[in-house]
XYZ file of C-alpha atoms in Angstrom:
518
model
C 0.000 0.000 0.000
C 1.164 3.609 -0.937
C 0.685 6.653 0.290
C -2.328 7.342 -2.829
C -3.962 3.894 -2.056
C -4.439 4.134 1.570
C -7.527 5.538 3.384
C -5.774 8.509 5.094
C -5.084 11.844 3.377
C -1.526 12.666 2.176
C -0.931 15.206 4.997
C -1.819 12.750 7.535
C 0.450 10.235 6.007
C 3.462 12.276 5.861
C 2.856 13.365 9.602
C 2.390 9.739 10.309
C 5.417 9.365 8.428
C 7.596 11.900 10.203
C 6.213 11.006 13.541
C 7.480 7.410 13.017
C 10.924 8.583 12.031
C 10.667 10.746 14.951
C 10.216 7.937 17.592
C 13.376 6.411 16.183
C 15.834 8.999 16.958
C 16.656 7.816 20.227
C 19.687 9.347 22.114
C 21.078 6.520 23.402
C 20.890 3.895 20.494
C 23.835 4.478 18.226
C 23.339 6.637 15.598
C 24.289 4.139 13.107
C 20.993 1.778 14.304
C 19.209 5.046 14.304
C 19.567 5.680 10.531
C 18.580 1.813 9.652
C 15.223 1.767 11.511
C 14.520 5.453 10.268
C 14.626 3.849 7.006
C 12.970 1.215 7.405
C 9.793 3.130 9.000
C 10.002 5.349 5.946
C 9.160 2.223 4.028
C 6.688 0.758 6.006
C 4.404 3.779 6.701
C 5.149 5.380 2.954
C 4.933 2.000 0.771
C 8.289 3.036 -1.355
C 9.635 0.384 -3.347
C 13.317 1.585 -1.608
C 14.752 4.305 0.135
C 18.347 4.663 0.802
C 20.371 7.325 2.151
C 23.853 7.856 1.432
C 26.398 10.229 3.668
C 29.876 11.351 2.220
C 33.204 12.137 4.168
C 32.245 9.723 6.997
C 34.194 10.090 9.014
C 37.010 10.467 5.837
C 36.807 13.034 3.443
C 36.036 10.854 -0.103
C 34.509 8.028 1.893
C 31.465 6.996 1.123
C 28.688 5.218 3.525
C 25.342 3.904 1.617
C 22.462 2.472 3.328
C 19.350 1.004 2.199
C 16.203 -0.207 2.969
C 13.321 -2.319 1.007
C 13.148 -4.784 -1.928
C 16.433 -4.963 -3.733
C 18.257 -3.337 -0.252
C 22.053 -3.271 0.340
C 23.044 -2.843 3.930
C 26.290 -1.704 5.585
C 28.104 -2.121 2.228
C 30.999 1.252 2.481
C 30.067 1.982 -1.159
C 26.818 0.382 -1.292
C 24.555 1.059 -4.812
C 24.040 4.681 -3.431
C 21.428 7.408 -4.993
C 22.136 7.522 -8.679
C 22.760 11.136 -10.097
C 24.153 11.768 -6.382
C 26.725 14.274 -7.400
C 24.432 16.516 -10.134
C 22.107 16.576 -6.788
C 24.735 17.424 -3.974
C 26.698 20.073 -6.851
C 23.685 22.172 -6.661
C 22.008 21.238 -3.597
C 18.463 20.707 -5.612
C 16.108 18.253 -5.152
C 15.447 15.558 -8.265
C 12.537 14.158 -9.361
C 11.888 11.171 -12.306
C 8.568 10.722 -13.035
C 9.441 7.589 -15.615
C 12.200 5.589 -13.915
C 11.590 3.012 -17.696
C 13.257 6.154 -19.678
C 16.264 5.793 -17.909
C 17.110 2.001 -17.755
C 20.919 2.402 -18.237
C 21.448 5.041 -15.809
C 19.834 2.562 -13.405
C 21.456 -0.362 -14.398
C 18.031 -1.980 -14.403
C 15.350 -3.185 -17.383
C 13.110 -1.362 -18.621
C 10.289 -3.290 -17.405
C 11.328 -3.189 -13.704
C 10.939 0.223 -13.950
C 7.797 1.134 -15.701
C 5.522 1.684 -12.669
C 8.562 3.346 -10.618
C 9.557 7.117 -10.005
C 12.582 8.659 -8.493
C 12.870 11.218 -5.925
C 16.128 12.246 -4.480
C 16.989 15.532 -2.141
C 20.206 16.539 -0.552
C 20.600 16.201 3.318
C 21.158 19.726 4.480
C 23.574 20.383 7.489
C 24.457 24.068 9.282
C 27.563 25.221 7.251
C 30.464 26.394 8.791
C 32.606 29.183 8.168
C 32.199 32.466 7.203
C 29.657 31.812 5.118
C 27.511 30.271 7.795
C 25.411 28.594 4.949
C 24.033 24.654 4.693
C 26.354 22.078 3.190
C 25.139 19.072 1.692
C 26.294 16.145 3.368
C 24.509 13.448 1.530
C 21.600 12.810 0.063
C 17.932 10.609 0.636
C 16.164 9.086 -2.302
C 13.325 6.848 -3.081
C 11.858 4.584 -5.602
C 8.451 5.497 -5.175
C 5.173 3.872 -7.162
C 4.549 6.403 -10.418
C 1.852 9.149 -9.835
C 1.130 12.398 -11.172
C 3.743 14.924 -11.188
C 1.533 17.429 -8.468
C 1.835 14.032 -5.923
C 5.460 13.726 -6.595
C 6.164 17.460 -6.144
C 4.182 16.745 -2.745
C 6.416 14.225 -1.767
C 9.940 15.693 -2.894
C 8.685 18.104 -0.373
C 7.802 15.703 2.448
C 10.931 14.137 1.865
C 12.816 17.123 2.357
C 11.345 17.578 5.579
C 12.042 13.914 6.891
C 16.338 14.643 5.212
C 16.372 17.241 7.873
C 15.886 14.650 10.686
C 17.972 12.603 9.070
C 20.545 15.153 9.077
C 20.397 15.670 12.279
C 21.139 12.254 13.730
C 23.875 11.850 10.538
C 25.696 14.722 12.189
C 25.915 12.609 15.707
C 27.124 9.133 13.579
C 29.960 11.176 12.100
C 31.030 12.302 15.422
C 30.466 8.875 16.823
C 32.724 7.356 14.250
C 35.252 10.354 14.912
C 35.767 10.863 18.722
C 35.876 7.376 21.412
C 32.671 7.079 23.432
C 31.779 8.890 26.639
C 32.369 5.819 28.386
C 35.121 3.636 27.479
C 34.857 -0.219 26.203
C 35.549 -3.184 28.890
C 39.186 -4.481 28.114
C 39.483 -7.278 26.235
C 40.773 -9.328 29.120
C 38.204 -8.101 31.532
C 35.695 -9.459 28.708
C 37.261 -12.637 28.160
C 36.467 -13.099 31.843
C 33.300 -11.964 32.067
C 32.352 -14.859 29.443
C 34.199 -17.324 30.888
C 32.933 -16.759 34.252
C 29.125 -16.920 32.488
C 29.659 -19.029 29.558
C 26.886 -19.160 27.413
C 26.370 -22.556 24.764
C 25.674 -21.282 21.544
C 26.051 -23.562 18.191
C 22.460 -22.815 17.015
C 22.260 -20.251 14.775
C 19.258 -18.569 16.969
C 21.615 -18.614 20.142
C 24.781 -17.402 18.532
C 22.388 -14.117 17.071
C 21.292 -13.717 20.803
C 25.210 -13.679 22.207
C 25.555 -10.836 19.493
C 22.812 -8.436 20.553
C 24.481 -9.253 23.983
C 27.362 -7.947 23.134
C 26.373 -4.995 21.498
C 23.946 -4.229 24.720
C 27.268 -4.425 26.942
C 28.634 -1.432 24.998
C 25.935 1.004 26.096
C 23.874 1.475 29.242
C 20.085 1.271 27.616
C 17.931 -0.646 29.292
C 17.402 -4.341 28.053
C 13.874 -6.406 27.941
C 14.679 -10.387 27.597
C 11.578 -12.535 26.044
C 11.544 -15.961 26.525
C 9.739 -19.325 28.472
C 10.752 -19.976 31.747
C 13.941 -21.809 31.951
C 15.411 -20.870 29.007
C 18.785 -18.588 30.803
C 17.605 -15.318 30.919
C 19.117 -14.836 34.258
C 22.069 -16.183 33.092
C 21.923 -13.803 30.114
C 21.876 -10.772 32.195
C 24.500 -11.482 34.480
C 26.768 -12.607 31.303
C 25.473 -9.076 30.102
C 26.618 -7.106 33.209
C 29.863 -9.397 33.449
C 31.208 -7.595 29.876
C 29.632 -3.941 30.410
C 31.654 -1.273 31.609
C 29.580 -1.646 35.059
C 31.177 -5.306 35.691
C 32.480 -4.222 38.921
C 29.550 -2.898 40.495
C 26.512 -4.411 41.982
C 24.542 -6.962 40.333
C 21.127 -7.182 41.937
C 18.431 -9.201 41.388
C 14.570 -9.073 41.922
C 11.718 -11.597 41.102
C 8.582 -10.141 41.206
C 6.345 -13.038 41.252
C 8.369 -13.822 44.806
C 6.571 -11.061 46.623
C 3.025 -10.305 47.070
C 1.282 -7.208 44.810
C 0.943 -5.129 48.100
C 4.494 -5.232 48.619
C 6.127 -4.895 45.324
C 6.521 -0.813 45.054
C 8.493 -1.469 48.767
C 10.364 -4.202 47.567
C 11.451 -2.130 44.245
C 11.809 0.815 45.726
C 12.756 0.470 49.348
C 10.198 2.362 52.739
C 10.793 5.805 54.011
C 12.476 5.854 57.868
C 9.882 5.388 59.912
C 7.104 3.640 57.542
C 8.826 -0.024 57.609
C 6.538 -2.001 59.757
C 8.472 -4.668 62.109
C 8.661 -7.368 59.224
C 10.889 -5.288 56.855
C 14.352 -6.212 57.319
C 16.167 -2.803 55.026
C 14.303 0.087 53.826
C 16.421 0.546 50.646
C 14.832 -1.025 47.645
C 16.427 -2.949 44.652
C 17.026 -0.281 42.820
C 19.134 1.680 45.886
C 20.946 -1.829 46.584
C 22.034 -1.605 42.980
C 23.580 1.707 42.672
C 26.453 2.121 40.243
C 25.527 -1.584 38.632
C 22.520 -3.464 37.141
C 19.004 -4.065 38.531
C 17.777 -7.408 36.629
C 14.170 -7.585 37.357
C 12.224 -10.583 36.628
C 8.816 -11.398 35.323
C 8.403 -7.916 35.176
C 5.102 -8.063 34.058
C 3.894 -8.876 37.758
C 4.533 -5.129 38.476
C 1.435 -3.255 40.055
C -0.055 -0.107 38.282
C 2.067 2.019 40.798
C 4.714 0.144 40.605
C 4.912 0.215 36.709
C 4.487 4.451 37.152
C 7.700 4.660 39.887
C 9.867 2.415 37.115
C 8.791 4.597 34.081
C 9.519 7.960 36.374
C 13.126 6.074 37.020
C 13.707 5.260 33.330
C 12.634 8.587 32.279
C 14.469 11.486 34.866
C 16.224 8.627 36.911
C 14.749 9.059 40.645
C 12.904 6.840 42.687
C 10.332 7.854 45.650
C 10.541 5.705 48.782
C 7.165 4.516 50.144
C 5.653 7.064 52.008
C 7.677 9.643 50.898
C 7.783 12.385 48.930
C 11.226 13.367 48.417
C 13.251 11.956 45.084
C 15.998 10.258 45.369
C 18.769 10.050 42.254
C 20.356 6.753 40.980
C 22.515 5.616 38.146
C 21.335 1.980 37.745
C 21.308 0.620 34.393
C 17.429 -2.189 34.102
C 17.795 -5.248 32.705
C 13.967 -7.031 32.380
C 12.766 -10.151 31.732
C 9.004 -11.599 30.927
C 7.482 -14.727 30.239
C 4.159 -12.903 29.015
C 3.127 -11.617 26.183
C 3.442 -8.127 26.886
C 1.560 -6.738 23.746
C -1.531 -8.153 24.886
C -0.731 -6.904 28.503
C -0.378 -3.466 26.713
C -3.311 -3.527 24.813
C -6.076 -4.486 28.157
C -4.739 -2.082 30.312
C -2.490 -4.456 32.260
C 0.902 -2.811 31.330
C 1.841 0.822 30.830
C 2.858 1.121 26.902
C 5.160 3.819 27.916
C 6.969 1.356 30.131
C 6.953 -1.113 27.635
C 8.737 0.752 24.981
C 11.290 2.233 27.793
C 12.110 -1.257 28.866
C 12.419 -2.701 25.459
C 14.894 0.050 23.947
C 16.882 -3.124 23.083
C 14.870 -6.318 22.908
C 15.993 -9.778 23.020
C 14.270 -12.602 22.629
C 14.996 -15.921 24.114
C 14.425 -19.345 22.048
C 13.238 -22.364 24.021
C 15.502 -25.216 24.172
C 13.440 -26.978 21.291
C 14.037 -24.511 18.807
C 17.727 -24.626 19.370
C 17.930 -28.384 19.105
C 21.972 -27.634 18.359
C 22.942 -26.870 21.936
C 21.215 -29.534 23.441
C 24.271 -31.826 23.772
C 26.611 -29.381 24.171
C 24.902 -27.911 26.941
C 24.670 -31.348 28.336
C 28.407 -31.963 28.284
C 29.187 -28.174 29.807
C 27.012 -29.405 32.535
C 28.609 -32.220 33.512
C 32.052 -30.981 33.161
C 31.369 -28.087 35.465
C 29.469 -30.607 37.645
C 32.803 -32.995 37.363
C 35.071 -29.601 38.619
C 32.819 -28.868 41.692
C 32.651 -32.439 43.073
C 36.097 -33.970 41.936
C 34.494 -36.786 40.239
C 35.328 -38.249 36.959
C 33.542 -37.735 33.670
C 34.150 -38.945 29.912
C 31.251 -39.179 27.933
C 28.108 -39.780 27.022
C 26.764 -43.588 25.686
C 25.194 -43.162 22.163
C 21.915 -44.553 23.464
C 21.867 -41.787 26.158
C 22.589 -39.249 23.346
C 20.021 -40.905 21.342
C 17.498 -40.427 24.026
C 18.371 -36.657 25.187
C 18.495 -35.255 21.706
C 15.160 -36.238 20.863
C 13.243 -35.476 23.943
C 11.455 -31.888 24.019
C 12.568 -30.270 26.967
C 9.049 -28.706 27.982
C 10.624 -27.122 31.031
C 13.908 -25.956 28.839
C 18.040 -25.268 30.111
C 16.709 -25.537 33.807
C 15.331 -29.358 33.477
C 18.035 -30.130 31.155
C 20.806 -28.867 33.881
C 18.771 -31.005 36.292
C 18.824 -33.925 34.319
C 22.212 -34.019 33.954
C 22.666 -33.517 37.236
C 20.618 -36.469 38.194
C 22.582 -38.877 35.574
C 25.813 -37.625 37.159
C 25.379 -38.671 40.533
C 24.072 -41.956 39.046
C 27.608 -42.884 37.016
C 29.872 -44.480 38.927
C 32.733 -45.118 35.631
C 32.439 -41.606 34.215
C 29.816 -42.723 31.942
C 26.662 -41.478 31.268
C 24.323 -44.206 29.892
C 20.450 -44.447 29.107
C 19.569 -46.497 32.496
C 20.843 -42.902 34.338
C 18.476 -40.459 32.809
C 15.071 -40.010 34.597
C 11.593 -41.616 33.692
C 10.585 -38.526 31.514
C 13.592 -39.453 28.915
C 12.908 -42.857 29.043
C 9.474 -42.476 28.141
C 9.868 -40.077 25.270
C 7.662 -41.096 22.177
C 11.063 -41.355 20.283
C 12.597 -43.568 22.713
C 9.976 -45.865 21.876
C 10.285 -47.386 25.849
C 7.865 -48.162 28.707
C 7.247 -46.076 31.554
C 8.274 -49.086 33.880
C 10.410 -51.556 32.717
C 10.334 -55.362 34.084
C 13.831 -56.736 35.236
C 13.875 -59.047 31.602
C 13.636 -55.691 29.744
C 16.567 -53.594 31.768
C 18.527 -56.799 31.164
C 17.966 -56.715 27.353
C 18.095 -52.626 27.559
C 21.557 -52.807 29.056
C 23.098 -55.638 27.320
C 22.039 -53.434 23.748
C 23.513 -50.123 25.146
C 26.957 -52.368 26.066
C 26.993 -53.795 22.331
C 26.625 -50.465 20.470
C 29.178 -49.394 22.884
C 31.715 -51.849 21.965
C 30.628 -51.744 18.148
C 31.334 -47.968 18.006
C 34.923 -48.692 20.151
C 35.999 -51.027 16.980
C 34.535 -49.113 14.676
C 32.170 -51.778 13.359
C 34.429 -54.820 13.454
C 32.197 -57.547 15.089
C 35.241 -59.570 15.698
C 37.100 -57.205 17.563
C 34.078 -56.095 19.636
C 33.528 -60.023 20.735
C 36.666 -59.912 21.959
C 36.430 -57.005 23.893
C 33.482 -58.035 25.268
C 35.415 -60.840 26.364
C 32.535 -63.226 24.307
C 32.383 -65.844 21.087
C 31.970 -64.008 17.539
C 28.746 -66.595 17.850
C 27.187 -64.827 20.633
C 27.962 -61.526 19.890
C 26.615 -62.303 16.102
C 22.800 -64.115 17.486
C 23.359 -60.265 20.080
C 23.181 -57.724 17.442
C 20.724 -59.510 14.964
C 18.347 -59.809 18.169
C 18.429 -56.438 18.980
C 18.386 -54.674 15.559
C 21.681 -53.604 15.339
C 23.253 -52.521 12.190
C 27.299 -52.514 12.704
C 27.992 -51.044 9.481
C 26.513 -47.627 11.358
C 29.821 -47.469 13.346
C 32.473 -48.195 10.334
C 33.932 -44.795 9.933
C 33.357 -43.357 6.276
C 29.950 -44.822 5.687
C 26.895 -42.688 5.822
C 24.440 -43.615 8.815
């Protein structure tokens, strides 16, 4: 839908449009992020086929920095396709218009017949000049492939677009001195990083994990605060402390606060600490979470069990950054940077009332969302294995590996309840091995009766005889690599036996000779 086919009015469209571009200049995202969402809201609200904006002399003078947005969109590239005709339009500082993008196929590098029902706008983005001339320089320029109208529409929305160029102007001024000076506040060192992750490792080989680690890193370079989506189980506490571990606030407080853990008539106190002299017997400190974590990080969980009042205090802290005590009305100042978490689905919380849309969007400046464990089937046995090494570190007790039936078994159960009963789990099956190994027999009832382990809830002693004596064979088939001979010997048995074995049981041994495709 375009801005002609849609049911508002032009001028409401481009407000809509400039409002929306608006709401993305955010002070504390980087200016870079800024300038891609910008773009992309430009798209979405106005329909254009592509918009793309490109800046020159950033930060070096002749350097070039495209970005783009929409169907055919480079992004990031350092000389990306950029606005064609860009130097006729920054040479005289005019605005451009095509009506007939198919006229022009080979100064678009495009056929004719992709271009038929396009037109081209493109206008400079104006900056204050400096100098003794005190007028506007051209430091780039925005264009658009827009659907083909009449040339009074276009005309319309050359102009609209030169409005929206001046707020991109302004935040293009803040990326070049982002990319120019250091940051107010200085990166963790690498070592102090390399620390921080090895003191909260996070498992990632799925693709979805290893894109959560990333926005995790990028949140440690700023101080915004962070919402975490996600079941129950799945780390997010883990998460944030791995996130405070590499921010520049690593040595400060980490505090934590659950608010499903304390009743809705206490939470404000709980969040916010009491006022000398209104604590009632029972309270045992009348400083809050957020005064226990001055200087650090606040991680508050299932944050959507915050009371009306409650939700109004945190919004007044994320928006001027002071707290009232209960029963008082003084304001106190912190510097505490909020991690959240929820469980809930906080758009329908925002839309009955439930949750304050203000606080929603001032909690989830940078949102991350958490996969459960079954979506990120990757990490199941490597998380597995991390678990039972650490376990193997705290209590001094042996482990080497897990038995393929056991593998079989834990990577195709679900994992309803996610990373916590998978940490449990293992935990269970290593206090069970006594040789270091972890085999089927050790992992509880709920593995064991997994539709894809194809077993009984309760198993009669004939059955754990013929379960165990299976699990030892594929053991010793996968030691020799498939040679039947060698495994009857190591099983200290006839080649008969072993033979009448593996036919009873289904076994296949050519599945363990190396090479061959199982």
């Amino acid at each position: 839908m375009n801005v002609f086919s849609s049911g508002e009015s032009p001028s409401q469209k481009y407000l809509t449009a400039l409002r929306a571009i608006l709401e993305e200049c955010v002070p504390t995202r980087a200016a870079r992020d800024c300038l891609d969402t910008m773009l992309a809201r430009l798209v979405e609200v106005m329909g254009y086929h592509r918009v793309y904006l490109e800046l020159l002399d950033v930060p070096l003078e002749n350097l070039r920095l495209s970005l783009s947005r929409g169907q055919d969109a480079f992004f990031g590239t350092p000389q990306g396709p950029g606005p064609i005709a860009i130097g006729q339009t920054l040479a005289t500082r005019q605005s451009l218009i095509i009506d007939n993008m198919a006229d022009h196929p080979d100064f678009y590098g495009r056929p004719a017949r992709e271009l038929e029902n396009l037109a081209f706008i493109c206008v400079p983005v104006l900056v204050p000049g400096r100098g003794y001339t005190g007028q506007n320089s051209a430091m780039g320029a925005l264009c658009a492939d827009v659907p083909k109208a009449p040339p009074v529409f276009l005309e319309a929305q050359r102009d609209f677009m030169m409005a929206a160029a001046g707020v991109f102007a302004t935040v293009a001024l803040r990326l070049r001195d982002e990319m120019v000076r250091p940051r107010a506040k200085p990166k963790p060192e690498p070592e102090a990083v390399a620390e921080a992750q090895s003191r909260h490792k996070v498992v990632a080989v799925s693709k979805s994990m290893r894109l959560v680690l990333r926005q995790i890193d990028q949140a440690a370079q700023n101080d915004s605060p962070v919402l975490l989506r996600g079941e129950e189980g799945t780390g997010k506490e883990y998460l944030a402390k791995a996130l405070h571990g590499q921010s520049a606030r690593r040595k400060r407080t980490f505090q934590r606060m659950v608010c499903s853990a304390e009743p809705p008539e206490s939470i404000y106190r709980a969040l916010f600490g009491v006022q000398k002299g209104e604590a009632s017997k029972s309270t045992q400190s009348k400083r809050g979470a957020l005064e226990l974590a001055q200087g650090g990080t606040l991680y508050i969980e299932d944050v959507e069990e915050l009371t009306p009042e409650a939700q109004q205090g945190l919004l007044r802290f994320l928006q001027e950054g002071v707290v009232f005590r209960y029963g008082s009305d003084q304001p106190t100042s912190l510097d505490v940077r909020v991690i959240a978490s929820s469980r809930a689905n906080l758009e329908e919380l925002v839309s009955s009332g439930e949750f304050q849309e203000d606080l929603y969007y001032a909690l989830s400046v940078i949102p991350i969302y958490v996969p459960p464990l079954q979506d990120r089937a990757g990490d199941v046995l490597p998380l597995a294995e991390y678990f039972l090494e650490e376990f193997s570190q705290v209590e001094g007790k042996e482990f080497k590996r897990i038995s393929t039936p056991a593998i079989d078994l834990i990577s195709q159960y679900h994992w309803p309840d996610n990373v916590r009963e998978l940490r449990s789990c293992m935990e269970r099956a290593f206090e069970q091995a006594e040789d270091g190994v972890i085999r089927a027999y050790h992992l509880p009832p709920t593995l064991q009766t997994a539709e894809s382990s194809n077993t009984e809830a309760t198993l009669s002693f004939g059955e754990a005889v013929d379960q165990f004596e299976k699990e030892l064979l594929i053991e010793a088939l996968k030691k020799a690599k498939g040679n039947m001979f060698q495994a009857a010997k190591d099983l200290r048995e006839s080649y008969r036996i072993i033979n009448y074995k593996v036919k009873k049981h289904g076994i296949d041994p050519k599945r363990f000779t190396p090479g061959r495709r199982r």
